[in-house]
Amino acid sequence: MRRGIIDGKSTAAQIRQRAAEVAVRLREDHGVVCGLAVVLVGEDPASQVYVRNKSAQTREVGMNSFEHRLAADASEGELLALVTKLNLDPAVDGILVQLPLPPHMNAERVINAIAPHKDVDGFHISNVGLLGTGQRALVPCTPLGCMMMLKEVHGDLSGLEAVIVGRSNIVGKPLAQLLIMANCTVTVAHSRTRDLPSVCRRADILVAAVGRAQLIRGDWIKPGASVIDVGINRVERDGKSRLVGDVDFDEAAAVAGAITPVPGGVGPMTIACLLVNTLTAAHRARNLPVPVGLTA
């Protein structure tokens, strides 16, 4: 078991290299250039940065990147029509609609309009149901990245006790299912959990995904536990703005056996896993075996 800081940047770089190798083989052996379509509605600054990074990394690994931008006041019908067009486009293997959407659009309706086999975010209700019943699905990128890092640290996760703080549909719930499938004993804690510190202290694996800056303190952590901090919170300290996680890193690092930093931990893994999901979707759509090492 490897201990210390879990370097998400380094692990993500290795995954992107693996993705590039798979993309080359898919092109050379089958004449297929994998394609990812990203849809951005409006001009949210953070979303624009995410889309730009996703597109750049898609091209870097030798895949086609298709960007589609709609005005903030575009109708939901316009967005649904675009999704339908992308569903039918054979050059597009994966579709991602960048969230959040403007208030006048129904995000669930839009996500569920994406063809499930092209839903590389893993948010479509069909993929949610397949994952929840232990069947083959496209898995949300952040939980997939968390699992990859945990398996790099521990190898076999069987028998470990995992506590997830946060029950979101994007991270907490799908990650709980992945950990159950890996034979962990899983507790999903949340804002109504009684004596949350005691619950956290039981964990061999503690995942923080609640969106509250530095909620989890060092004395909440079992000595030697692995800590995955999914939180990204901007705080003001001494007149300066900086990013922190849901875990008090300095306190936790003194106790944990392995821990992800913020930034540089889970974040880089999410985009890397988006590329992985797109390649997985491309292979499955053509009834090709998914190469070993692409998923957790």
Coordinates of C-alpha atoms in Angstrom, one line a residue:
M1 CA 0.0 0.0 0.0
R2 CA 1.4 3.4 -1.0
R3 CA 1.1 6.1 1.6
G4 CA 1.3 9.9 1.7
I5 CA -0.1 12.5 -0.7
I6 CA -2.2 11.0 -3.5
D7 CA -1.0 13.0 -6.5
G8 CA -4.1 13.3 -8.8
K9 CA -2.2 15.3 -11.4
S10 CA 0.4 12.5 -11.8
T11 CA -2.3 9.8 -11.9
A12 CA -4.4 11.8 -14.4
A13 CA -1.4 12.2 -16.6
Q14 CA -0.9 8.4 -16.7
I15 CA -4.5 7.9 -17.5
R16 CA -4.4 10.4 -20.4
Q17 CA -1.3 8.6 -21.7
R18 CA -3.1 5.3 -21.6
A19 CA -6.1 7.0 -23.3
A20 CA -3.9 8.3 -26.1
E21 CA -2.5 4.8 -26.7
V22 CA -6.0 3.3 -26.8
A23 CA -7.2 6.1 -29.2
V24 CA -4.3 5.4 -31.6
R25 CA -5.0 1.7 -31.6
L26 CA -8.7 2.3 -32.2
R27 CA -7.8 4.5 -35.2
E28 CA -5.1 2.2 -36.6
D29 CA -7.0 -1.1 -36.1
H30 CA -10.5 0.0 -36.8
G31 CA -10.3 3.3 -38.6
V32 CA -12.3 5.0 -35.8
V33 CA -11.4 8.5 -34.5
C34 CA -13.2 8.8 -31.2
G35 CA -15.3 12.0 -30.8
L36 CA -16.5 14.0 -27.7
A37 CA -19.2 16.7 -28.0
V38 CA -19.4 19.3 -25.2
V39 CA -22.4 21.6 -25.1
L40 CA -22.2 24.9 -23.1
V41 CA -25.2 27.1 -22.6
G42 CA -24.5 30.7 -21.5
E43 CA -21.3 32.3 -20.4
D44 CA -20.6 31.2 -16.9
P45 CA -16.9 31.8 -16.4
A46 CA -16.2 28.6 -14.5
S47 CA -18.0 26.5 -17.0
Q48 CA -16.1 28.2 -19.9
V49 CA -12.8 27.2 -18.2
Y50 CA -14.0 23.6 -17.7
V51 CA -15.1 23.3 -21.3
R52 CA -11.9 24.8 -22.6
N53 CA -9.8 22.3 -20.5
K54 CA -12.0 19.4 -21.6
S55 CA -11.7 20.3 -25.3
A56 CA -7.9 20.8 -25.1
Q57 CA -7.3 17.4 -23.3
T58 CA -9.6 15.6 -25.7
R59 CA -7.5 16.8 -28.7
E60 CA -4.2 16.1 -26.9
V61 CA -5.1 12.4 -26.7
G62 CA -5.9 12.2 -30.4
M63 CA -9.7 12.4 -30.2
N64 CA -12.0 14.8 -32.0
S65 CA -13.5 17.6 -29.9
F66 CA -16.8 19.2 -30.9
E67 CA -17.8 22.3 -29.0
H68 CA -21.4 23.6 -29.2
R69 CA -22.3 26.9 -27.6
L70 CA -25.8 28.3 -27.1
A71 CA -26.7 31.7 -25.8
A72 CA -28.0 31.9 -22.2
D73 CA -31.4 32.8 -23.4
A74 CA -31.7 29.9 -25.8
S75 CA -34.8 27.9 -25.4
E76 CA -34.9 24.4 -23.8
G77 CA -36.3 23.2 -27.2
E78 CA -33.1 24.5 -29.0
L79 CA -30.9 22.6 -26.6
L80 CA -33.0 19.4 -26.9
A81 CA -32.8 19.6 -30.7
L82 CA -29.1 19.9 -30.5
V83 CA -28.8 16.9 -28.2
T84 CA -31.0 14.9 -30.6
K85 CA -28.7 15.8 -33.5
L86 CA -25.7 14.7 -31.5
N87 CA -27.4 11.4 -30.6
L88 CA -27.7 10.7 -34.3
D89 CA -24.2 11.8 -35.3
P90 CA -21.9 8.7 -35.8
A91 CA -18.8 10.9 -35.4
V92 CA -19.9 11.6 -31.8
D93 CA -19.2 8.8 -29.2
G94 CA -19.8 10.9 -26.1
I95 CA -22.0 13.9 -25.2
L96 CA -21.6 16.1 -22.2
V97 CA -23.9 19.0 -21.5
Q98 CA -22.1 21.3 -19.1
L99 CA -23.9 22.0 -15.9
P100 CA -25.3 24.2 -14.4
L101 CA -27.9 25.1 -17.0
P102 CA -29.8 28.4 -17.0
P103 CA -32.8 28.5 -14.6
H104 CA -35.4 28.2 -17.4
M105 CA -34.1 24.8 -18.5
N106 CA -34.9 21.5 -16.8
A107 CA -31.5 19.8 -16.3
E108 CA -33.0 16.3 -15.7
R109 CA -35.0 16.5 -18.9
V110 CA -32.0 17.5 -20.9
I111 CA -29.7 14.9 -19.4
N112 CA -32.2 12.1 -20.0
A113 CA -32.5 13.2 -23.6
I114 CA -28.9 12.1 -24.2
A115 CA -28.6 8.6 -25.7
P116 CA -27.5 6.5 -22.7
H117 CA -24.7 4.9 -24.6
K118 CA -23.3 8.4 -25.3
D119 CA -23.9 9.7 -21.7
V120 CA -20.2 10.0 -20.7
D121 CA -21.1 12.0 -17.6
G122 CA -23.0 8.9 -16.4
F123 CA -26.0 11.0 -15.3
H124 CA -28.8 9.5 -17.5
I125 CA -31.4 7.6 -15.4
S126 CA -30.6 4.4 -17.4
N127 CA -26.9 4.5 -16.4
V128 CA -27.9 5.4 -12.8
G129 CA -30.2 2.4 -12.7
L130 CA -27.6 0.1 -14.3
L131 CA -24.9 1.1 -11.9
G132 CA -27.3 0.8 -8.9
T133 CA -28.1 -2.8 -9.8
G134 CA -24.4 -3.7 -10.5
Q135 CA -24.7 -3.9 -14.2
R136 CA -22.5 -2.5 -17.0
A137 CA -22.9 1.3 -17.1
L138 CA -21.2 4.5 -17.9
V139 CA -20.0 5.7 -14.5
P140 CA -19.9 9.4 -13.4
C141 CA -16.4 10.7 -13.9
T142 CA -15.6 12.0 -10.3
P143 CA -16.5 8.7 -8.6
L144 CA -14.6 6.7 -11.2
G145 CA -11.5 8.9 -10.6
C146 CA -11.9 8.3 -6.8
M147 CA -12.0 4.6 -7.3
M148 CA -8.9 4.6 -9.5
M149 CA -6.9 6.5 -6.9
L150 CA -8.1 4.2 -4.1
K151 CA -7.2 1.1 -6.0
E152 CA -3.7 2.7 -6.7
V153 CA -3.3 3.1 -2.9
H154 CA -4.8 -0.1 -1.6
G155 CA -5.0 -2.6 -4.5
D156 CA -7.8 -4.8 -3.3
L157 CA -10.5 -2.9 -1.3
S158 CA -12.4 -5.9 -0.1
G159 CA -13.4 -5.8 3.6
L160 CA -12.5 -2.1 4.1
E161 CA -15.0 0.2 5.8
A162 CA -15.8 3.3 3.8
V163 CA -17.6 6.4 4.9
I164 CA -18.8 8.9 2.3
V165 CA -19.8 12.3 3.7
G166 CA -22.3 13.6 1.1
R167 CA -25.2 11.9 -0.7
S168 CA -25.3 13.8 -4.0
N169 CA -26.4 12.0 -7.2
I170 CA -23.2 13.1 -8.9
V171 CA -20.7 11.8 -6.3
G172 CA -21.9 10.3 -3.1
K173 CA -24.5 7.8 -4.3
P174 CA -22.6 6.5 -7.3
L175 CA -19.4 6.2 -5.4
A176 CA -21.2 4.3 -2.7
Q177 CA -22.3 1.8 -5.3
L178 CA -18.8 1.4 -6.7
L179 CA -17.4 0.8 -3.3
I180 CA -20.1 -1.8 -2.6
M181 CA -19.2 -3.5 -5.8
A182 CA -15.6 -3.5 -4.6
N183 CA -16.7 -5.4 -1.5
C184 CA -16.4 -2.5 1.0
T185 CA -18.7 -1.9 3.9
V186 CA -20.2 1.5 3.1
T187 CA -21.9 4.2 5.2
V188 CA -23.3 7.3 3.5
A189 CA -23.3 10.2 6.0
H190 CA -25.0 13.6 5.5
S191 CA -26.2 16.7 7.3
R192 CA -28.7 14.7 9.4
T193 CA -26.1 12.1 10.5
R194 CA -25.9 11.9 14.3
D195 CA -22.4 12.3 15.8
L196 CA -20.7 12.6 12.4
P197 CA -17.2 12.7 13.8
S198 CA -17.6 9.3 15.4
V199 CA -19.0 7.9 12.1
C200 CA -16.0 9.3 10.2
R201 CA -13.5 7.8 12.7
R202 CA -14.7 4.2 11.8
A203 CA -13.5 4.6 8.2
D204 CA -10.6 3.0 6.6
I205 CA -11.6 5.1 3.5
L206 CA -13.1 8.5 4.2
V207 CA -14.6 10.4 1.3
A208 CA -15.6 14.1 1.8
A209 CA -18.1 15.3 -0.8
V210 CA -20.4 17.7 1.1
G211 CA -19.4 21.1 -0.2
R212 CA -18.5 22.7 3.2
A213 CA -15.0 24.2 3.5
Q214 CA -12.7 22.2 5.9
L215 CA -15.6 20.6 7.7
I216 CA -13.7 17.4 8.5
R217 CA -11.0 17.9 11.1
G218 CA -8.0 15.8 11.9
D219 CA -9.5 14.3 15.0
W220 CA -12.3 12.9 12.9
I221 CA -10.0 10.6 11.0
K222 CA -8.9 7.1 11.9
P223 CA -5.1 6.9 12.1
G224 CA -3.8 5.5 8.8
A225 CA -7.1 6.0 6.9
S226 CA -7.2 7.0 3.2
V227 CA -8.9 10.3 2.7
I228 CA -10.4 11.4 -0.6
D229 CA -11.4 15.1 -0.6
V230 CA -13.8 15.9 -3.4
G231 CA -14.7 19.4 -2.1
I232 CA -13.6 22.6 -3.9
N233 CA -14.4 25.7 -1.9
R234 CA -13.1 29.2 -2.4
V235 CA -12.4 31.0 0.9
E236 CA -11.0 34.4 1.8
R237 CA -8.0 34.4 4.2
D238 CA -6.0 37.4 5.1
G239 CA -7.5 39.3 2.2
K240 CA -6.5 36.6 -0.3
S241 CA -8.7 34.0 -2.1
R242 CA -7.7 30.4 -2.1
L243 CA -9.2 27.0 -2.8
V244 CA -9.7 24.5 0.0
G245 CA -11.4 21.1 0.3
D246 CA -14.0 19.7 2.6
V247 CA -11.2 18.4 4.8
D248 CA -8.8 20.5 6.9
F249 CA -5.8 19.3 5.0
D250 CA -3.0 20.2 7.4
E251 CA -4.8 18.5 10.4
A252 CA -5.8 15.5 8.3
A253 CA -2.4 14.9 6.7
A254 CA -0.9 14.4 10.1
V255 CA -3.2 11.5 10.8
A256 CA -4.2 9.9 7.5
G257 CA -2.2 7.3 5.8
A258 CA -3.0 8.7 2.3
I259 CA -4.8 11.9 1.3
T260 CA -5.7 13.9 -1.8
P261 CA -4.8 17.6 -1.8
V262 CA -7.0 20.4 -3.0
P263 CA -6.3 21.5 -5.7
G264 CA -4.3 18.7 -7.4
G265 CA -6.2 15.7 -6.2
V266 CA -9.6 14.6 -7.4
G267 CA -10.1 17.5 -9.9
P268 CA -7.5 16.4 -12.6
M269 CA -8.9 12.9 -12.4
T270 CA -12.4 14.0 -13.4
I271 CA -11.4 15.2 -16.9
A272 CA -9.1 12.2 -17.4
C273 CA -12.1 9.9 -16.6
L274 CA -14.2 11.8 -19.1
L275 CA -11.8 10.8 -21.8
V276 CA -11.8 7.2 -20.5
N277 CA -15.6 7.1 -20.6
T278 CA -15.7 8.4 -24.2
L279 CA -13.3 5.7 -25.3
T280 CA -15.3 3.1 -23.4
A281 CA -18.5 4.3 -25.1
A282 CA -16.8 4.1 -28.5
H283 CA -15.7 0.5 -28.0
R284 CA -19.0 -0.6 -26.6
A285 CA -20.9 1.1 -29.5
R286 CA -18.9 -1.0 -32.0
N287 CA -19.0 -4.3 -29.9
L288 CA -15.3 -4.1 -29.3
P289 CA -13.8 -5.2 -26.0
V290 CA -12.9 -2.3 -23.7
P291 CA -9.1 -2.4 -23.3
V292 CA -7.8 -3.4 -19.9
G293 CA -6.8 -0.5 -17.6
L294 CA -9.3 2.0 -18.9
T295 CA -11.7 1.7 -15.9
A296 CA -11.5 1.1 -12.2

